[in-house]
Tab-separated table of C-alpha atoms in Angstrom:
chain	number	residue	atom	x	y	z
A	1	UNK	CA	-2.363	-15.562	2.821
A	2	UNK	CA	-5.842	-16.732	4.531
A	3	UNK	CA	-8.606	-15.325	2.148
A	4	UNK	CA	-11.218	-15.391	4.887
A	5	UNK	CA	-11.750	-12.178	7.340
A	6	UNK	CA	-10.306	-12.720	10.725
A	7	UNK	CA	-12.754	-11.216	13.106
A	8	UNK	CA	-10.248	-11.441	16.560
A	9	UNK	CA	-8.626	-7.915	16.684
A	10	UNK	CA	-6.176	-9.368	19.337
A	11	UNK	CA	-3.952	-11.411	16.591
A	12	UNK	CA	-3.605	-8.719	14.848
A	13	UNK	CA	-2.807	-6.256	17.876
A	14	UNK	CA	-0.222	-9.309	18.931
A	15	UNK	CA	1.311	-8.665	15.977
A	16	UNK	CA	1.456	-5.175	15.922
A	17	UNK	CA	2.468	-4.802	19.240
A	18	UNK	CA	-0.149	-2.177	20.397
A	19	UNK	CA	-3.244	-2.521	22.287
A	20	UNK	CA	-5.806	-0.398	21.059
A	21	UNK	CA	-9.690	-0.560	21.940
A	22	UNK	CA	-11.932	-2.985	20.140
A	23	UNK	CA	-14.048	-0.482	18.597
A	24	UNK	CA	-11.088	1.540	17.055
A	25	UNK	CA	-9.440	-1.365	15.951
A	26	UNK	CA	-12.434	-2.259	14.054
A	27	UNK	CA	-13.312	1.235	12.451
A	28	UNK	CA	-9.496	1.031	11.531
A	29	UNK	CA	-10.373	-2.050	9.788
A	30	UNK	CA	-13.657	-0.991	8.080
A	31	UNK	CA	-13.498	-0.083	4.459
A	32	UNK	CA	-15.728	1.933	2.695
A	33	UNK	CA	-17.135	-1.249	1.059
A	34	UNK	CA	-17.664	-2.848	3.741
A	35	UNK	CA	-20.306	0.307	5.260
A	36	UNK	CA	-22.175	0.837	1.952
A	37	UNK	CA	-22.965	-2.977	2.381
A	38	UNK	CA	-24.360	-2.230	5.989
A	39	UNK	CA	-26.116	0.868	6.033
A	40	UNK	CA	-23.161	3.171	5.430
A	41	UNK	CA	-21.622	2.925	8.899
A	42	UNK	CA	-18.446	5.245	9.722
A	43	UNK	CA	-15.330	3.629	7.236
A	44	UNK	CA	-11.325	3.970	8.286
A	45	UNK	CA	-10.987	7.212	5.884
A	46	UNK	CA	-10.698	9.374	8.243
A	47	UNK	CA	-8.695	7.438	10.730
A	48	UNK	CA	-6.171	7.017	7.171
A	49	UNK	CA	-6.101	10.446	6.937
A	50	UNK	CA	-4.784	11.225	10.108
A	51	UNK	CA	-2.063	8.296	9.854
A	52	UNK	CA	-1.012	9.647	6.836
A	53	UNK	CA	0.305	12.493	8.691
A	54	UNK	CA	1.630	10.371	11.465
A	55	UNK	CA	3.723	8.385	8.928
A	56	UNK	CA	5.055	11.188	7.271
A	57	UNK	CA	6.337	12.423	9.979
A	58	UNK	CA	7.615	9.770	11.500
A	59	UNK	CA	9.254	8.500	8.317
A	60	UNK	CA	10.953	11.907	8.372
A	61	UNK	CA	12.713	12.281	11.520
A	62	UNK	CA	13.928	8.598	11.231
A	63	UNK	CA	15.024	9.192	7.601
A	64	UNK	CA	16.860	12.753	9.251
A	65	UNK	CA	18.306	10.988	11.797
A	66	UNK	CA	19.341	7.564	10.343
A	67	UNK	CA	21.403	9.433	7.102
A	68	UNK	CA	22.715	12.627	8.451
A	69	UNK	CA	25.129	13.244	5.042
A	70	UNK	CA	22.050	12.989	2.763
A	71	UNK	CA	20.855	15.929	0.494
A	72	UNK	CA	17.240	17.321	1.268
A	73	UNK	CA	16.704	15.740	-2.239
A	74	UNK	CA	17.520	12.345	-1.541
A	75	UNK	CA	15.575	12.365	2.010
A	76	UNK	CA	12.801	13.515	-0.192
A	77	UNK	CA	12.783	10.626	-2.500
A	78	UNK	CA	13.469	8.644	-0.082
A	79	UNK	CA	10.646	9.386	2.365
A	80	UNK	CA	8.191	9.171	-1.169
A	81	UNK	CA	9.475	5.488	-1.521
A	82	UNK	CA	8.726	4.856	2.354
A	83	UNK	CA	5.109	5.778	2.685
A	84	UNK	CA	3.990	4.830	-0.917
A	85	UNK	CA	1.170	2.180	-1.579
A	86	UNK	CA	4.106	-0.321	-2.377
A	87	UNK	CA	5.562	0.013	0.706
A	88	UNK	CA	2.499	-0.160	2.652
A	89	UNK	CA	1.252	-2.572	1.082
A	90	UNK	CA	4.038	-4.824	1.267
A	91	UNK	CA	4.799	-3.752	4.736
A	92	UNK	CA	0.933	-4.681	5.325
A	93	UNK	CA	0.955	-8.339	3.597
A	94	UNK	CA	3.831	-8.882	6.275
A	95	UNK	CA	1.501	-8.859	9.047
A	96	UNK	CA	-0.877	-10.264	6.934
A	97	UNK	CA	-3.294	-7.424	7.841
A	98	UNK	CA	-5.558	-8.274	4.543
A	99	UNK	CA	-7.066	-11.296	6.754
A	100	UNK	CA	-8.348	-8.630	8.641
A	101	UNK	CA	-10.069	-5.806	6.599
A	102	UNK	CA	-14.158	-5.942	6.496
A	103	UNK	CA	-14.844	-5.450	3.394
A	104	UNK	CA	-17.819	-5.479	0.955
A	105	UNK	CA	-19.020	-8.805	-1.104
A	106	UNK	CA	-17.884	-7.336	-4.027
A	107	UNK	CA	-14.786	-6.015	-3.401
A	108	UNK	CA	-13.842	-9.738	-1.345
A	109	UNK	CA	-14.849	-12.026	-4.516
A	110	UNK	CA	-12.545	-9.618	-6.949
A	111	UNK	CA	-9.230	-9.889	-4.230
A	112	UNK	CA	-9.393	-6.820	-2.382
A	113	UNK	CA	-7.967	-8.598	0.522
A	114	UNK	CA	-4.517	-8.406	-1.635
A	115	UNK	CA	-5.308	-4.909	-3.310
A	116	UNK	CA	-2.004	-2.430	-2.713
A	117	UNK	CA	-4.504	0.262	-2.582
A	118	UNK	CA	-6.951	-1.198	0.452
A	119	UNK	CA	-3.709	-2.568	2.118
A	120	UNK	CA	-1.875	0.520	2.073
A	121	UNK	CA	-4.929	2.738	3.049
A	122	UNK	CA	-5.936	0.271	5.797
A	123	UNK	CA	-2.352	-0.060	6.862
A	124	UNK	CA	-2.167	4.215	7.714
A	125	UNK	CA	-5.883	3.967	9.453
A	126	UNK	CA	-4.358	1.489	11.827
A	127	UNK	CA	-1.727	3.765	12.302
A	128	UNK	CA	-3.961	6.997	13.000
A	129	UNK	CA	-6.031	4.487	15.005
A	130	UNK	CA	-2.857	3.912	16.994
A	131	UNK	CA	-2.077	8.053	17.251
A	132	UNK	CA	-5.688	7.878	19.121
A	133	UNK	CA	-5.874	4.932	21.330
A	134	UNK	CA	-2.268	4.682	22.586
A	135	UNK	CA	-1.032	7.931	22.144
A	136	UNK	CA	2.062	9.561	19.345
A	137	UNK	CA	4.951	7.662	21.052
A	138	UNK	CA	3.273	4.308	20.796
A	139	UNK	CA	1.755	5.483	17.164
A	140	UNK	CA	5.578	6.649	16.390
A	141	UNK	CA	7.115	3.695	17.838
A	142	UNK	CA	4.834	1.663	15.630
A	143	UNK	CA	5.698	3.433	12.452
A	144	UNK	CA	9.573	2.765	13.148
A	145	UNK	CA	8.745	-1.094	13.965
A	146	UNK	CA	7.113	-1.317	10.537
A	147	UNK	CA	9.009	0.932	8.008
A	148	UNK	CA	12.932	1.018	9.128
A	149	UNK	CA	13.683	-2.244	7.909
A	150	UNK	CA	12.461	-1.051	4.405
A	151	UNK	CA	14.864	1.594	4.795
A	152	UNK	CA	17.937	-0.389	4.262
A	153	UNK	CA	16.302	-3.445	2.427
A	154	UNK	CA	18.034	-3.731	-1.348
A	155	UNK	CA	16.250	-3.030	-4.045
A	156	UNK	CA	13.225	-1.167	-2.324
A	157	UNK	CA	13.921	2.548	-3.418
A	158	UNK	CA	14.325	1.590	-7.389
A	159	UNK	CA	11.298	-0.046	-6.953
A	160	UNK	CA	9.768	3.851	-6.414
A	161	UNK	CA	12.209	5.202	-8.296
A	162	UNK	CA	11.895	3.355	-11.431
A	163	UNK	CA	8.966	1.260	-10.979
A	164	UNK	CA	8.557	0.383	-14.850
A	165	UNK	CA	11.946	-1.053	-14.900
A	166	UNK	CA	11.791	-3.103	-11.476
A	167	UNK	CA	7.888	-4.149	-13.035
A	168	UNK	CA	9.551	-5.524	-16.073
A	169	UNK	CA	13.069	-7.257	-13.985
A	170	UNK	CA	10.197	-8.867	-11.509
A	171	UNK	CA	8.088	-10.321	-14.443
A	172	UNK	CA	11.532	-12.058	-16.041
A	173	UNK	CA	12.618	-13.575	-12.871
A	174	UNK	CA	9.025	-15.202	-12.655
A	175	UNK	CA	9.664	-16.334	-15.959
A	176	UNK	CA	6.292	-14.161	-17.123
A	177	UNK	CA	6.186	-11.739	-20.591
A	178	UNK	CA	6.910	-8.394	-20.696
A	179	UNK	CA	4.779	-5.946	-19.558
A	180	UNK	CA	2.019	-4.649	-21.502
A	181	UNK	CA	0.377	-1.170	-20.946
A	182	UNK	CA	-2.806	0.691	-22.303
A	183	UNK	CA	-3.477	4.388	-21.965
A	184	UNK	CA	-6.623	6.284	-21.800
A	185	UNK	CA	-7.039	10.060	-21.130
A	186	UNK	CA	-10.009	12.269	-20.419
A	187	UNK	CA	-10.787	16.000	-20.008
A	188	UNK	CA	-9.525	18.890	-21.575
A	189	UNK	CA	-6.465	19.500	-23.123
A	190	UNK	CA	-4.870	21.882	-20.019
A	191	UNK	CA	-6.300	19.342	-17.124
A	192	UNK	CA	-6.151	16.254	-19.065
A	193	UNK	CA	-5.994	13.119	-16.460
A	194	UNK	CA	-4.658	9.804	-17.784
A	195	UNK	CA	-4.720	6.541	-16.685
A	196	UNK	CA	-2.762	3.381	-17.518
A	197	UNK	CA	-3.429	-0.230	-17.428
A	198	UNK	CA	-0.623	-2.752	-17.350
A	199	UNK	CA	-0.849	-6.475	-17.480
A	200	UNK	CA	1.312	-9.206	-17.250
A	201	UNK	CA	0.939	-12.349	-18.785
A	202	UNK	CA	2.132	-16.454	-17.849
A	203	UNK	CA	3.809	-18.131	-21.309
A	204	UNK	CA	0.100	-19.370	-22.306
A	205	UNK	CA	-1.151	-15.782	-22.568
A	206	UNK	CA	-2.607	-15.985	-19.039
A	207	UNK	CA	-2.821	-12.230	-17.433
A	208	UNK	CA	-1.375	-13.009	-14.323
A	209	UNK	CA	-1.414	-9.195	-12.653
A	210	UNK	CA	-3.424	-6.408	-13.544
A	211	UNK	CA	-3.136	-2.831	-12.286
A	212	UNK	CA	-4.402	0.862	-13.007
A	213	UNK	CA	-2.696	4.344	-12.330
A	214	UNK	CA	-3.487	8.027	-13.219
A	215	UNK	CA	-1.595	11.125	-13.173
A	216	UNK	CA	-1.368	14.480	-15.329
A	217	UNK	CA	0.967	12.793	-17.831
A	218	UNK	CA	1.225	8.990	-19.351
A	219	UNK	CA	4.862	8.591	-17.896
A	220	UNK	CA	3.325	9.403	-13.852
A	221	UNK	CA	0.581	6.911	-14.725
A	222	UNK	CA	2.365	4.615	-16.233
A	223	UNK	CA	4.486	4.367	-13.018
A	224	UNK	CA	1.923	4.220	-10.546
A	225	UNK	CA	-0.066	1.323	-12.586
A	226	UNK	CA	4.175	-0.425	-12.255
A	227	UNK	CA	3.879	0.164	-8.882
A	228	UNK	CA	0.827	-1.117	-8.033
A	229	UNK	CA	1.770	-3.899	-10.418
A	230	UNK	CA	5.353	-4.708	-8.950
A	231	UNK	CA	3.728	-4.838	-5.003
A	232	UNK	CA	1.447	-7.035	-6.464
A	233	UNK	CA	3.598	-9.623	-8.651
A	234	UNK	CA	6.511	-9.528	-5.740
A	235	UNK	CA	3.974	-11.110	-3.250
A	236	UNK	CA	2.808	-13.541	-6.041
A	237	UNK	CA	4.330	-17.409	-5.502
A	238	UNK	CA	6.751	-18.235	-8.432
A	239	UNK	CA	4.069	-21.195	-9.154
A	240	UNK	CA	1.685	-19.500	-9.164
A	241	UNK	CA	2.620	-16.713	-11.507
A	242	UNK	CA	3.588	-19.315	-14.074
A	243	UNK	CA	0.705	-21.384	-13.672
């Protein structure tokens, strides 16, 4: 993936197959790093929260439609594993949409051009930004183009379901150790909030992937730092990794 921010709007529109206006596209694209570095100009949250909503709705019609002998359970799960920061975010390194993102100094020298969290937030502002510059069919239309194929792709809804598993599978096949985690936890004891850490380290002791989660118990944090984690080590070269 290139490292350096692409500044023309209309490779990335190619890609998407949209045509949106260049100042949308851009607020899309602007992360809140990016504005506290230039005199805290408007950021893509609120375009992400709209696309949020987009998605999910999207994502649930197709699910209704595509699996008609499904249980309302299984749809459920289902559309979870379809518009999580793992599938965003790997749906979003497909486009390579991380060339893209303005971001901060600091936030581009520690990788946030590869974060799951930027990618998949960015990735649902570019959808809202869609909803408002081409209109909900196009915005719909997108969604499908970018999430159906995860829909049937092997493997992808474990990777929700049981991220701490599919973490520890992914790090063996790279030939990496097992996965390490480290809790933390913090206020009190009826709305405590913890957060994990998990690493993964090469044979030499290397940490190769880092990520953090929280949650209202260790085992929901736990997963979401997997998660994170598993987005993060699938995109990862197998040379790399064991470098």
């Amino acid at each position: 993936m290139v490292s350096e921010h692409e500044t023309d709007g209309s490779l990335l529109l190619a890609t998407l197959q949209i045509d949106l206006p260049d100042d949308l596209l851009e607020l899309a694209l602007t992360h809140r790093s990016y504005s506290y570095e230039h005199g805290g100009i408007p950021t893509n949250e609120r375009l992400e929260f709209l696309g949020d909503s987009i998605l999910g709705q999207a994502v649930t019609v197709m699910l209704y439609r595509r699996f008609p002998d499904l249980e309302e359970g299984e749809l459920a799960k289902r559309r979870a594993s379809l518009v999580s920061t793992v599938a965003l975010a790997e749906i979003a390194r497909g486009i390579e949409l991380g060339r893209f993102v303005r971001l901060g100094r600091g936030e581009e020298l520690t990788g946030g051009r590869d974060k799951p969290s930027i990618l998949a937030d960015t990735m649902e502002a570019v959808i809202g930004a869609s909803y408002l510059g081409a209109g909900p069919d196009a915005a719909t239309a997108l969604v499908l183009r970018l999430v159906a194929p995860l829909a049937t792709a092997p493997g992808h809804f474990r990777i929700s379901m049981d991220p701490k598993t599919s973490l520890q599978e992914a790090a063996g096949q790279k030939g990496l150790a097992a996965p390490v985690y480290e809790l933390s936890e913090s206020g009190p004891d009826h709305q405590k909030v913890f957060v994990a850490t998990v690493r993964v380290s090469n044979a030499a002791g290397v940490v190769v992937v880092q990520a953090t989660g929280e949650g209202p118990s260790k085992k929901q944090a736990e997963a979401s730092a997997a998660r994170d984690a598993v987005a993060t080590l699938k995109a990862l070269p197998t040379e790399a990794a064991s470098a």
